Amino acid sequence: EVFLKKIYFDHNATTPVVDEVFEAMLPYLKDEWGNPSSIHWAGRGPRKAIDDAREKVCAFLNCVPVELIFTSSGSESDNLAIKGTAFAKKAKGNHIITTKVEHPAVLNTCKYLEREGFEVTYLDVDSYGLISLDELKNAITAKTILITIMYVNNETGVIMPVEEIGKIAEEAGVTFHTDAVQAAGKLKIDVKNLRCDLLSISGHKLYGPKGVGALYVKRGARITPLIHGGHHERNRRGGTENVPGIVGLGKACDIATRDMDKENAHLLNLRARIEKGLMERITHVRLNGHPEKRVANTANISFEFIEGESLLLNLDMLGVAASSGSACTSGSLEPSHVLTSMGLKPEQSHGSVRFSMGRTSTIEDVDLIIEKMPAIVARLRSMSPLWSDIEKKGVELELNVKTKTCG
């Protein structure tokens, strides 16, 4: 059985480039091909396009053009923020604070810095995926030079208390970076309210192209460049700019500002529907993450006693794209580090599916999934030795209840 329509519920992994973005990029792939660093006629159009895009991204984040560096991705923005700060401030101290549920672009950068002589504290999260602000305060020492904590978790959609973290960092005089890749386009971002020194975003998570990201660097914050070259990006990142990508990111930020409220209302409705629908029809399921403190598009659900991978393959055969864990780690057999940190057992973590919806998702899409999932889950559970034990217990319980009521 195959759906006639393909359903894409993996928007946290990547989003389709919307038509308006594609059209804005086209001239810079074809006619306006000059090097933006050239002072002659061929470079002037591309240079102006970069300046205009920078203005748009700055309006989106509430910062000024000198505070924005264009990069190749969210991962590069994270690396530049974390390594850049660590190396620029290592004379002051060598201690970094992050959480156990960060994206690999942050966690693996911190692990690299540990090998380079830095010390990293990885904060725990509670069963909802949130950190304790008191634990954060207690972790700060005289040697702490950076706090790097994500705005929105990519697997669960949980929103961290970033404004409060910003205040704590500011009071302690510690540089604060937030990976806002999953927040951009879903939440209004204001770097002044967040009191952050550094903030990362990525084009392809908000209906822009892949291969472009940006890093906000508050005026006065010092970072050491990762890529040395010409005078690009005010000497902070060498390399000829990706003009079409930058134009696309600027346009995507404009569209996000315009459509966010309407889109979020639509997505909240879909999310409530899919969660309620699946939980009413299937037993032994749990919602992962905070019930309220979550972005509107993300539902992470564990189906116990089965493998998430098998569920995904069955959904894929029906034309439904979803995921388990983050896109960057889906090739690994390890249970999700995010769900494990939230206290889930490895088998619960392995049975989790992330449905992340987007601007083209519909009620019909959600209803098709609600209709097809119970049979898929039942079939996969019928092959699971763990499930047959549960079923036996269920039968015994039912018998006990019946005997009690009869007696």
Short mmCIF file of N, CA and C in Angstrom, two decimals, residues 83-177:
data_model
loop_
_atom_site.label_atom_id
_atom_site.label_comp_id
_atom_site.label_asym_id
_atom_site.label_seq_id
_atom_site.Cartn_x
_atom_site.Cartn_y
_atom_site.Cartn_z
N LYS A 83 35.03 27.77 19.28
CA LYS A 83 36.50 27.78 19.19
C LYS A 83 37.01 29.21 19.15
N GLY A 84 36.30 30.06 18.41
CA GLY A 84 36.73 31.46 18.28
C GLY A 84 36.83 32.16 19.62
N THR A 85 35.83 31.91 20.49
CA THR A 85 35.85 32.51 21.84
C THR A 85 36.90 31.84 22.71
N ALA A 86 36.96 30.51 22.66
CA ALA A 86 37.91 29.77 23.50
C ALA A 86 39.35 30.23 23.24
N PHE A 87 39.72 30.33 21.96
CA PHE A 87 41.10 30.71 21.64
C PHE A 87 41.36 32.19 21.92
N ALA A 88 40.33 33.03 21.73
CA ALA A 88 40.51 34.47 21.97
C ALA A 88 40.62 34.77 23.47
N LYS A 89 40.02 33.92 24.31
CA LYS A 89 39.96 34.23 25.74
C LYS A 89 40.77 33.28 26.61
N LYS A 90 41.63 32.44 25.99
CA LYS A 90 42.27 31.41 26.80
C LYS A 90 43.24 31.97 27.84
N ALA A 91 43.69 33.22 27.66
CA ALA A 91 44.54 33.83 28.69
C ALA A 91 43.74 34.13 29.95
N LYS A 92 42.41 34.31 29.79
CA LYS A 92 41.54 34.66 30.92
C LYS A 92 41.08 33.40 31.68
N GLY A 93 40.93 32.29 30.95
CA GLY A 93 40.43 31.06 31.60
C GLY A 93 40.26 29.96 30.58
N ASN A 94 39.92 28.76 31.06
CA ASN A 94 39.82 27.63 30.12
C ASN A 94 38.57 26.80 30.35
N HIS A 95 37.54 27.40 31.01
CA HIS A 95 36.37 26.62 31.38
C HIS A 95 35.16 27.02 30.53
N ILE A 96 34.48 25.98 29.99
CA ILE A 96 33.30 26.18 29.15
C ILE A 96 32.14 25.40 29.77
N ILE A 97 30.94 25.98 29.70
CA ILE A 97 29.75 25.29 30.20
C ILE A 97 28.79 25.07 29.04
N THR A 98 28.30 23.83 28.90
CA THR A 98 27.28 23.53 27.89
C THR A 98 26.29 22.54 28.50
N THR A 99 25.47 21.89 27.67
CA THR A 99 24.52 20.90 28.20
C THR A 99 24.76 19.56 27.52
N LYS A 100 24.14 18.52 28.08
CA LYS A 100 24.29 17.17 27.51
C LYS A 100 23.41 16.96 26.28
N VAL A 101 22.53 17.93 25.97
CA VAL A 101 21.56 17.70 24.89
C VAL A 101 21.81 18.59 23.66
N GLU A 102 23.01 19.18 23.58
CA GLU A 102 23.31 20.05 22.44
C GLU A 102 23.40 19.26 21.13
N HIS A 103 23.36 19.99 20.03
CA HIS A 103 23.59 19.41 18.71
C HIS A 103 25.05 18.95 18.62
N PRO A 104 25.33 17.89 17.83
CA PRO A 104 26.73 17.45 17.70
C PRO A 104 27.72 18.56 17.29
N ALA A 105 27.25 19.58 16.58
CA ALA A 105 28.13 20.68 16.18
C ALA A 105 28.68 21.42 17.39
N VAL A 106 27.93 21.40 18.49
CA VAL A 106 28.40 22.02 19.74
C VAL A 106 29.14 20.98 20.59
N LEU A 107 28.53 19.81 20.78
CA LEU A 107 29.15 18.79 21.65
C LEU A 107 30.52 18.36 21.14
N ASN A 108 30.63 18.11 19.84
CA ASN A 108 31.91 17.62 19.31
C ASN A 108 32.97 18.72 19.28
N THR A 109 32.53 19.97 19.15
CA THR A 109 33.47 21.09 19.24
C THR A 109 34.01 21.20 20.68
N CYS A 110 33.12 21.02 21.66
CA CYS A 110 33.55 21.06 23.06
C CYS A 110 34.49 19.89 23.37
N LYS A 111 34.19 18.72 22.82
CA LYS A 111 35.07 17.56 23.05
C LYS A 111 36.46 17.81 22.44
N TYR A 112 36.49 18.44 21.28
CA TYR A 112 37.76 18.79 20.64
C TYR A 112 38.55 19.74 21.55
N LEU A 113 37.85 20.73 22.12
CA LEU A 113 38.53 21.71 22.98
C LEU A 113 39.04 21.05 24.27
N GLU A 114 38.35 20.01 24.75
CA GLU A 114 38.86 19.29 25.93
C GLU A 114 40.23 18.68 25.61
N ARG A 115 40.38 18.18 24.39
CA ARG A 115 41.67 17.61 23.99
C ARG A 115 42.75 18.69 23.86
N GLU A 116 42.29 19.94 23.72
CA GLU A 116 43.23 21.08 23.58
C GLU A 116 43.50 21.76 24.93
N GLY A 117 43.06 21.12 26.02
CA GLY A 117 43.38 21.66 27.34
C GLY A 117 42.29 22.49 28.00
N PHE A 118 41.12 22.58 27.36
CA PHE A 118 40.00 23.30 27.99
C PHE A 118 39.21 22.33 28.85
N GLU A 119 38.52 22.89 29.86
CA GLU A 119 37.65 22.06 30.70
C GLU A 119 36.21 22.37 30.37
N VAL A 120 35.39 21.32 30.24
CA VAL A 120 33.99 21.54 29.87
C VAL A 120 33.07 20.91 30.90
N THR A 121 32.08 21.66 31.35
CA THR A 121 31.02 21.13 32.22
C THR A 121 29.80 20.89 31.34
N TYR A 122 29.27 19.66 31.37
CA TYR A 122 28.08 19.31 30.60
C TYR A 122 26.90 19.24 31.57
N LEU A 123 26.01 20.21 31.52
CA LEU A 123 24.89 20.26 32.46
C LEU A 123 23.85 19.18 32.15
N ASP A 124 23.28 18.62 33.22
CA ASP A 124 22.19 17.65 33.07
C ASP A 124 20.90 18.37 32.68
N VAL A 125 19.94 17.60 32.19
CA VAL A 125 18.59 18.14 31.98
C VAL A 125 17.61 17.27 32.76
N ASP A 126 16.41 17.82 33.02
CA ASP A 126 15.38 17.04 33.72
C ASP A 126 14.61 16.19 32.71
N SER A 127 13.53 15.53 33.18
CA SER A 127 12.80 14.60 32.30
C SER A 127 12.10 15.33 31.16
N TYR A 128 11.96 16.67 31.28
CA TYR A 128 11.37 17.45 30.19
C TYR A 128 12.43 17.95 29.20
N GLY A 129 13.70 17.76 29.55
CA GLY A 129 14.76 18.24 28.66
C GLY A 129 15.24 19.65 28.97
N LEU A 130 14.92 20.15 30.16
CA LEU A 130 15.31 21.52 30.55
C LEU A 130 16.44 21.49 31.57
N ILE A 131 17.31 22.48 31.49
CA ILE A 131 18.40 22.58 32.48
C ILE A 131 17.89 23.24 33.75
N SER A 132 18.65 23.10 34.84
CA SER A 132 18.38 23.83 36.08
C SER A 132 19.23 25.09 36.08
N LEU A 133 18.59 26.24 36.23
CA LEU A 133 19.33 27.52 36.24
C LEU A 133 20.25 27.60 37.46
N ASP A 134 19.84 26.98 38.56
CA ASP A 134 20.71 26.97 39.75
C ASP A 134 21.99 26.18 39.49
N GLU A 135 21.83 25.05 38.80
CA GLU A 135 23.02 24.26 38.46
C GLU A 135 23.95 25.05 37.55
N LEU A 136 23.37 25.80 36.63
CA LEU A 136 24.19 26.64 35.75
C LEU A 136 24.97 27.66 36.57
N LYS A 137 24.26 28.35 37.48
CA LYS A 137 24.93 29.36 38.32
C LYS A 137 26.07 28.74 39.12
N ASN A 138 25.80 27.55 39.68
CA ASN A 138 26.81 26.89 40.52
C ASN A 138 28.01 26.39 39.72
N ALA A 139 27.81 26.18 38.42
CA ALA A 139 28.90 25.66 37.59
C ALA A 139 29.91 26.74 37.20
N ILE A 140 29.49 28.01 37.30
CA ILE A 140 30.37 29.11 36.87
C ILE A 140 31.51 29.29 37.87
N THR A 141 32.75 29.36 37.35
CA THR A 141 33.92 29.60 38.20
C THR A 141 34.66 30.83 37.68
N ALA A 142 35.74 31.19 38.37
CA ALA A 142 36.55 32.34 37.94
C ALA A 142 37.18 32.08 36.58
N LYS A 143 37.28 30.80 36.19
CA LYS A 143 37.92 30.46 34.92
C LYS A 143 36.94 30.27 33.76
N THR A 144 35.64 30.46 34.04
CA THR A 144 34.62 30.25 32.99
C THR A 144 34.68 31.38 31.97
N ILE A 145 34.88 30.99 30.69
CA ILE A 145 34.97 32.02 29.64
C ILE A 145 33.80 31.96 28.66
N LEU A 146 33.07 30.83 28.66
CA LEU A 146 31.98 30.69 27.67
C LEU A 146 30.88 29.78 28.20
N ILE A 147 29.63 30.21 27.98
CA ILE A 147 28.47 29.36 28.19
C ILE A 147 27.85 29.18 26.80
N THR A 148 27.68 27.93 26.35
CA THR A 148 27.05 27.69 25.05
C THR A 148 25.88 26.73 25.25
N ILE A 149 24.66 27.27 25.11
CA ILE A 149 23.44 26.48 25.35
C ILE A 149 22.43 26.78 24.23
N MET A 150 21.89 25.72 23.65
CA MET A 150 20.98 25.88 22.50
C MET A 150 19.69 26.60 22.89
N TYR A 151 19.07 27.22 21.88
CA TYR A 151 17.80 27.92 22.09
C TYR A 151 16.66 26.89 22.04
N VAL A 152 16.65 26.05 20.99
CA VAL A 152 15.60 25.04 20.81
C VAL A 152 16.27 23.72 20.48
N ASN A 153 15.82 22.65 21.13
CA ASN A 153 16.41 21.34 20.86
C ASN A 153 15.88 20.76 19.55
N ASN A 154 16.79 20.25 18.73
CA ASN A 154 16.43 19.75 17.40
C ASN A 154 15.60 18.47 17.44
N GLU A 155 15.77 17.67 18.50
CA GLU A 155 15.04 16.39 18.55
C GLU A 155 13.67 16.51 19.19
N THR A 156 13.56 17.32 20.24
CA THR A 156 12.29 17.40 20.99
C THR A 156 11.54 18.71 20.77
N GLY A 157 12.22 19.72 20.23
CA GLY A 157 11.59 21.03 20.07
C GLY A 157 11.51 21.84 21.37
N VAL A 158 12.10 21.30 22.45
CA VAL A 158 12.04 21.99 23.76
C VAL A 158 12.80 23.32 23.70
N ILE A 159 12.18 24.34 24.28
CA ILE A 159 12.76 25.69 24.29
C ILE A 159 13.49 25.91 25.62
N MET A 160 14.78 26.17 25.54
CA MET A 160 15.57 26.43 26.76
C MET A 160 15.28 27.85 27.29
N PRO A 161 15.49 28.07 28.61
CA PRO A 161 15.24 29.40 29.18
C PRO A 161 16.37 30.37 28.84
N VAL A 162 16.47 30.71 27.56
CA VAL A 162 17.65 31.41 27.05
C VAL A 162 17.77 32.83 27.62
N GLU A 163 16.64 33.53 27.80
CA GLU A 163 16.73 34.89 28.36
C GLU A 163 17.33 34.86 29.77
N GLU A 164 16.90 33.88 30.58
CA GLU A 164 17.43 33.76 31.95
C GLU A 164 18.91 33.39 31.92
N ILE A 165 19.27 32.50 30.97
CA ILE A 165 20.68 32.11 30.84
C ILE A 165 21.51 33.34 30.48
N GLY A 166 20.99 34.16 29.57
CA GLY A 166 21.67 35.39 29.16
C GLY A 166 21.93 36.32 30.34
N LYS A 167 20.93 36.44 31.21
CA LYS A 167 21.08 37.31 32.40
C LYS A 167 22.17 36.77 33.32
N ILE A 168 22.14 35.45 33.55
CA ILE A 168 23.13 34.82 34.43
C ILE A 168 24.54 35.03 33.88
N ALA A 169 24.70 34.82 32.56
CA ALA A 169 26.00 34.99 31.92
C ALA A 169 26.47 36.44 32.02
N GLU A 170 25.55 37.37 31.78
CA GLU A 170 25.89 38.80 31.81
C GLU A 170 26.35 39.22 33.21
N GLU A 171 25.60 38.77 34.22
CA GLU A 171 25.96 39.11 35.61
C GLU A 171 27.32 38.55 35.99
N ALA A 172 27.64 37.36 35.43
CA ALA A 172 28.93 36.73 35.77
C ALA A 172 30.07 37.23 34.88
N GLY A 173 29.73 38.04 33.86
CA GLY A 173 30.75 38.53 32.94
C GLY A 173 31.31 37.44 32.04
N VAL A 174 30.44 36.45 31.69
CA VAL A 174 30.87 35.33 30.85
C VAL A 174 30.23 35.46 29.46
N THR A 175 30.99 35.18 28.42
CA THR A 175 30.46 35.21 27.05
C THR A 175 29.39 34.14 26.90
N PHE A 176 28.27 34.49 26.25
CA PHE A 176 27.16 33.54 26.07
C PHE A 176 26.86 33.35 24.59
N HIS A 177 26.93 32.09 24.14
CA HIS A 177 26.57 31.73 22.76
C HIS A 177 25.34 30.83 22.80
#
